[in-house]
Short mmCIF file of C-alpha atoms in Angstrom, two decimals:
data_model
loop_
_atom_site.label_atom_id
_atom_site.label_comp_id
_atom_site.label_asym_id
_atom_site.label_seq_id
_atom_site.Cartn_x
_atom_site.Cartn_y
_atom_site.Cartn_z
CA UNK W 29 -27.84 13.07 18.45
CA UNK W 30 -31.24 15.06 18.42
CA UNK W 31 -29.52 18.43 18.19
CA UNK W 32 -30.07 20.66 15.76
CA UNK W 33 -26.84 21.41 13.75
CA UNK W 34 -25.12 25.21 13.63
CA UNK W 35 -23.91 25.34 10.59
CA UNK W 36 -24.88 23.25 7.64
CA UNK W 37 -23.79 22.83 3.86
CA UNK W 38 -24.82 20.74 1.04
CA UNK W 39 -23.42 20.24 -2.64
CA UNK W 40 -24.70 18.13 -5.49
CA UNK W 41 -20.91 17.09 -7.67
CA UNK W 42 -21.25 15.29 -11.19
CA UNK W 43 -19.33 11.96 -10.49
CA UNK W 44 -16.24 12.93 -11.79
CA UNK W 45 -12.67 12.97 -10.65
CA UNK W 46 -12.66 16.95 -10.71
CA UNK W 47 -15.31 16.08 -7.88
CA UNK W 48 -12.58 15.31 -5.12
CA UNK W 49 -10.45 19.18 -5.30
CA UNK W 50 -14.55 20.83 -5.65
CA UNK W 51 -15.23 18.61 -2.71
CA UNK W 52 -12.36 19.46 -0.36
CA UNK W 53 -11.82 23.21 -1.09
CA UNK W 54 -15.78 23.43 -0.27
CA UNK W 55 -15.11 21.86 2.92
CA UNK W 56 -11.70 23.81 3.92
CA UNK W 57 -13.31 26.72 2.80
CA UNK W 58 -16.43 25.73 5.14
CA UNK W 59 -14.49 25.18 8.08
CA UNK W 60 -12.43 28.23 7.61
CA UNK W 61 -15.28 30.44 7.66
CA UNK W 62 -16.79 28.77 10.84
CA UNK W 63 -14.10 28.90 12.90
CA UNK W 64 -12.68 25.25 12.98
CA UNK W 65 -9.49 25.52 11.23
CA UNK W 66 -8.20 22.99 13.74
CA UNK W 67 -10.04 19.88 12.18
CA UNK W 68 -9.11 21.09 8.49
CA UNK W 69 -6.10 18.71 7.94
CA UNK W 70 -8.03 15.65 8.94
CA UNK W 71 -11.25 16.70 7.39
CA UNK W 72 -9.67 18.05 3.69
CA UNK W 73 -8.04 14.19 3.24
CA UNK W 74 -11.54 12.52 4.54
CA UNK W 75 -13.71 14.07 2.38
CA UNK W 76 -11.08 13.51 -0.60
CA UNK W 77 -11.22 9.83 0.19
CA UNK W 78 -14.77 9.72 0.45
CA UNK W 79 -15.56 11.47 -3.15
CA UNK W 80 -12.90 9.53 -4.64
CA UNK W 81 -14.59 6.22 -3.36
CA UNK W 82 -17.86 7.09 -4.82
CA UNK W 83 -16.60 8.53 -7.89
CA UNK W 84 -14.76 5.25 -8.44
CA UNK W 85 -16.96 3.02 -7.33
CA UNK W 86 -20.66 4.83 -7.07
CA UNK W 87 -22.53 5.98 -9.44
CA UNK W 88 -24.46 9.14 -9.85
CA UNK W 89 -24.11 12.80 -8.77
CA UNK W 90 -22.12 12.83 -5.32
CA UNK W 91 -23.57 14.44 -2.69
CA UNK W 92 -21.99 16.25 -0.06
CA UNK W 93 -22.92 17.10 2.92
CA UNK W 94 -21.07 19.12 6.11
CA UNK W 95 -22.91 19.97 9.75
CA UNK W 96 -21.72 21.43 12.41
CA UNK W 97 -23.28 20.41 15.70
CA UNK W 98 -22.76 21.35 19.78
CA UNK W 99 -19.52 19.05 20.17
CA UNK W 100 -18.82 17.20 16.80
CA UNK W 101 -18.88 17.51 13.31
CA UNK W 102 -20.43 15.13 10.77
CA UNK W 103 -19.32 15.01 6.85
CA UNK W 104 -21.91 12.48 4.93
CA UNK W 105 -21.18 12.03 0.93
CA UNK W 106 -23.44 9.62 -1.24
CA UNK W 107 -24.29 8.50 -4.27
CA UNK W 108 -26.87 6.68 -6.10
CA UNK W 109 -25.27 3.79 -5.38
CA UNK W 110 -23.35 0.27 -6.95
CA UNK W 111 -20.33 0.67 -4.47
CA UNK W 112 -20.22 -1.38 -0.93
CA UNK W 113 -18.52 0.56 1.22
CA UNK W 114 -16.33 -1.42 3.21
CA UNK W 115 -12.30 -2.14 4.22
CA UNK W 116 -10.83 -3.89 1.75
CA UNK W 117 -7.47 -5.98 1.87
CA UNK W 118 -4.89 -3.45 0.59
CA UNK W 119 -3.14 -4.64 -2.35
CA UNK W 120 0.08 -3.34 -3.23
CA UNK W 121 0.63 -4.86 -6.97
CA UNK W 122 -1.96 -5.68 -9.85
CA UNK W 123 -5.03 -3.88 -11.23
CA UNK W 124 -6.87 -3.98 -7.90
CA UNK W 125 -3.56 -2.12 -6.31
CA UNK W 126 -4.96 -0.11 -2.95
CA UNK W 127 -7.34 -0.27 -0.60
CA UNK W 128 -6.44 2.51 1.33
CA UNK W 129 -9.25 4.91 1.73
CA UNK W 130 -11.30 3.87 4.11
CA UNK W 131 -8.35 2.71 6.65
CA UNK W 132 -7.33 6.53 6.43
CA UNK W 133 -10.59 7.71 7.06
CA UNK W 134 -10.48 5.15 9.93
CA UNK W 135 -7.50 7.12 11.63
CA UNK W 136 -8.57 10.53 11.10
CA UNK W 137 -11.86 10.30 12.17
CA UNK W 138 -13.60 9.24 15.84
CA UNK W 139 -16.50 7.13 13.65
CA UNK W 140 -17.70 6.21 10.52
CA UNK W 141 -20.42 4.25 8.77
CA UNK W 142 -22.95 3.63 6.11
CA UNK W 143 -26.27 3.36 5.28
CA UNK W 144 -28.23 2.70 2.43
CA UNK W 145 -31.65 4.37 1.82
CA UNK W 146 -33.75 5.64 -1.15
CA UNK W 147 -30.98 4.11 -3.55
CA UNK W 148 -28.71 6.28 -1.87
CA UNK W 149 -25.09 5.36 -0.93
CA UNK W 150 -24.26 7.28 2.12
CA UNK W 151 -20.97 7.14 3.99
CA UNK W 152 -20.82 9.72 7.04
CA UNK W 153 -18.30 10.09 9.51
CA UNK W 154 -18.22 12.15 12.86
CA UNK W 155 -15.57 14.08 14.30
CA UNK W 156 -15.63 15.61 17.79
CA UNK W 157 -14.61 19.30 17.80
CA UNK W 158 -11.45 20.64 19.48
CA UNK W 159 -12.70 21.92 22.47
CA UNK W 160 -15.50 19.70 23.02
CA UNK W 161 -14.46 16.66 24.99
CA UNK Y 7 -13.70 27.05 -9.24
CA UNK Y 8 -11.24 27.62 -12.47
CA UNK Y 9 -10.24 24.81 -14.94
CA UNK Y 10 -6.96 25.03 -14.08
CA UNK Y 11 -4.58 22.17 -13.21
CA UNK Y 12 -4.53 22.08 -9.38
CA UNK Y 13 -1.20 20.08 -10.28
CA UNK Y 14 2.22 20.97 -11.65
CA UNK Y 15 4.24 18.44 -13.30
CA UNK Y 16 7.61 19.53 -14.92
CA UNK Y 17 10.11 17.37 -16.04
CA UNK Y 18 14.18 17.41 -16.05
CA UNK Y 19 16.28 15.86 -18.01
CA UNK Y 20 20.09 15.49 -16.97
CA UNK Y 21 21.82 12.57 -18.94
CA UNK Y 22 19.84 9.49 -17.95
CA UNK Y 23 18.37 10.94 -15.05
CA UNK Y 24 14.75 12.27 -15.38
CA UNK Y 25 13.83 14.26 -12.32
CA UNK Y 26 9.93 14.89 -12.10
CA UNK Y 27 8.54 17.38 -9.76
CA UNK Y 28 5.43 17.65 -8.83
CA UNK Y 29 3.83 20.70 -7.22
CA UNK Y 30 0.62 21.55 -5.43
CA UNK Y 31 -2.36 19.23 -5.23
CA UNK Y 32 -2.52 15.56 -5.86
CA UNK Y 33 -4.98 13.41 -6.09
CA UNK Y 34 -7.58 11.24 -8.61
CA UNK Y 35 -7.67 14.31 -10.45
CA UNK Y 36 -4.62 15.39 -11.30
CA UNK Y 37 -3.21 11.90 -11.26
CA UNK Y 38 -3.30 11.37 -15.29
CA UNK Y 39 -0.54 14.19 -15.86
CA UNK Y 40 1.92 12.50 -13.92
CA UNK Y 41 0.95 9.40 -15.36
CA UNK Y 42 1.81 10.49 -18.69
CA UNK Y 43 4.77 12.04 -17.56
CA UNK Y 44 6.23 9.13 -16.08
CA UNK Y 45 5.24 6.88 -19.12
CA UNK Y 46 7.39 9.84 -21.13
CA UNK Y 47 10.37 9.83 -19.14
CA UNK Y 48 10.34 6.02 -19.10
CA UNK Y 49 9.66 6.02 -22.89
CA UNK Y 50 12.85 8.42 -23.02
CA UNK Y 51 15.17 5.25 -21.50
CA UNK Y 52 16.56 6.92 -18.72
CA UNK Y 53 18.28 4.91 -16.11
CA UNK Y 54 16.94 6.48 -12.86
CA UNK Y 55 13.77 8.19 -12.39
CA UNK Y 56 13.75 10.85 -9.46
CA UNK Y 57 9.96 12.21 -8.34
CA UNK Y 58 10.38 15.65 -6.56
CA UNK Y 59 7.53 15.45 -4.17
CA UNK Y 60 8.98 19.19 -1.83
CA UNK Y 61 6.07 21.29 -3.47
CA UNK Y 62 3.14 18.81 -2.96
CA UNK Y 63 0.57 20.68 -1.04
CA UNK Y 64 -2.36 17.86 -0.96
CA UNK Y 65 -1.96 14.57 -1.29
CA UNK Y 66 -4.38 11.58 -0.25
CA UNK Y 67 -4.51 7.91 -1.58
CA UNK Y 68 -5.02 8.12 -5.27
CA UNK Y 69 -1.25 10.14 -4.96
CA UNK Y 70 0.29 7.42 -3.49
CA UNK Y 71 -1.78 4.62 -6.14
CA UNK Y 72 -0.03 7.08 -8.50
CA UNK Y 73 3.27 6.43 -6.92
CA UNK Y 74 3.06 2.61 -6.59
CA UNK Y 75 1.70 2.15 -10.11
CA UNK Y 76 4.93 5.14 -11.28
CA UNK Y 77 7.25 2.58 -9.33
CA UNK Y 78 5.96 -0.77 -11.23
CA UNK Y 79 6.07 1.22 -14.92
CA UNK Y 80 9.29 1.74 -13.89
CA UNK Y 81 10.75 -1.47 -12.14
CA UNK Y 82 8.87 -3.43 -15.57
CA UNK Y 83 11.32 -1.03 -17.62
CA UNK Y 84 14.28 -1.74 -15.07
CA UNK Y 85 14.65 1.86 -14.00
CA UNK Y 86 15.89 3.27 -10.79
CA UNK Y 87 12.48 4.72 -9.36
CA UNK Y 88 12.82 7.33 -5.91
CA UNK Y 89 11.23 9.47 -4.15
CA UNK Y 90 12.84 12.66 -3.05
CA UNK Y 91 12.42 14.89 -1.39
CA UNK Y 92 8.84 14.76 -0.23
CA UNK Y 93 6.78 17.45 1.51
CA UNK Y 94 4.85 17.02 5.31
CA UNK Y 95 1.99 16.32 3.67
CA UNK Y 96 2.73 13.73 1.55
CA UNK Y 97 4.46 12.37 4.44
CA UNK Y 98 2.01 12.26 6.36
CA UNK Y 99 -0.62 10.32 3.67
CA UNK Y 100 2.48 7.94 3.42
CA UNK Y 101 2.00 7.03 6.94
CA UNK Y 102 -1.23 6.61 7.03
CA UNK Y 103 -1.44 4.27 4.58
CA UNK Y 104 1.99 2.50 6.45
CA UNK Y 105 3.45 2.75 2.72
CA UNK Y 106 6.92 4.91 3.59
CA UNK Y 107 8.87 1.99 3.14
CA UNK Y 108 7.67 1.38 0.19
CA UNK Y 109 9.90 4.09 -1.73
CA UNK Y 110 13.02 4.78 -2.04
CA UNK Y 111 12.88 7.83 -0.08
CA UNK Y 112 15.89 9.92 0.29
CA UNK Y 113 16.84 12.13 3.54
CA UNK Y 114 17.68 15.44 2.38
#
């Protein structure tokens, strides 16, 4: 974990639904031009579910953040917080109807978690790279 | 980035069949075009509702919130309400939620 990361980007999103497509094309577009077009599927719908949590349920600019590291990658998007990320009961009918995002992440992704600090929000997750085992 | 809709929602009218297709990306921000034109095409009492999901390039939750909540509008206005056909990757978001069943989805 004390490794330095390879490649690293950071972007600062107003909280907005426009957020999620600014989000994900920075992060295909990211991956793309370092070579790991293999994790792009999973990582595209990740970050999407991440930014869409915190624009629904944060508050604040969203920041995004994407490293690249020896054997893994690690995508980490906060906000200034209000939302407790956690997995909710999906519900299929009503005004609280889903519950989805995080269970997705959940699959696509080899771990996830979140942390709280400064009056930040964060939710990172970790995926190891392709030909890294 | 541009301003442009990442999302393309046309609709078709055929007696009192609406057929909605949706193209390219779908998700929390594109969702309130094909809200409104779902509430138009129920507004427009059609019988069955058909969403064309072959051109959707992205999808993630909020598309298939979109979905559920399209199906309700149109179950409270007793309207036929499937899905068909549906591209890989909004396939693959409906499995990952475990939500295929859900629709009426129609095999090509």
């Amino acid at each position: 974990m004390g490794d330095e990361p390879s490649h690293q980007i950071y972007e600062v999103l107003s909280g907005v639904p426009e957020a999620v497509p600014r989000a994900r094309q920075l992060v295909v577009n990211s991956l793309r031009a370092w070579g790991l077009s293999g994790i792009v599927e999973a990582l595209k719908v990740t970050v999407a579910e991440l930014v869409t949590n915190a624009v629904r349920h944060g508050r604040g600019p969203i920041h995004v953040t994407l490293a690249v590291f020896r054997d893994r990658v690690r995508l980490e998007v906060g906000d200034r917080g209000g939302g407790h990320p956690a997995i909710r009961a999906v519900q299929l009918t009503g005004p609280a109807m889903g519950g989805w995002g995080l269970r997705i992440v959940d699959q696509l992704v080899d771990r996830w978690g979140t942390h709280t600090a400064s009056g930040q929000t964060v939710v990172w997750i970790e995926k190891a790279l392709p030909d890294a085992s | 980035m541009s301003d442009e809709p990442l999302l393309d929602v046309s609709v078709r009218k055929s007696g009192t069949r609406a057929t909605i297709a949706v193209a390219g990306e779908f998700d929390m921000s594109s969702s309130p075009l094909f809200r409104a034109a779902v509430g138009q095409a129920l507004e427009d009492a059609v019988e069955v509702v058909i969403i064309d999901a072959s051109g959707l390039t992205f999808a993630d939750s909020s598309a298939v919130l979109a979905l559920l909540k399209a199906r309700e509008a149109a179950e409270a206005h007793s309207v036929e309400f499937q899905v068909t056909p549906i591209s890989e990757e909004l396939e693959r978001i409906l499995e990952l939620t475990g939500l295929g069943q859900m629709f009426d989805i129609q095999d090509e």
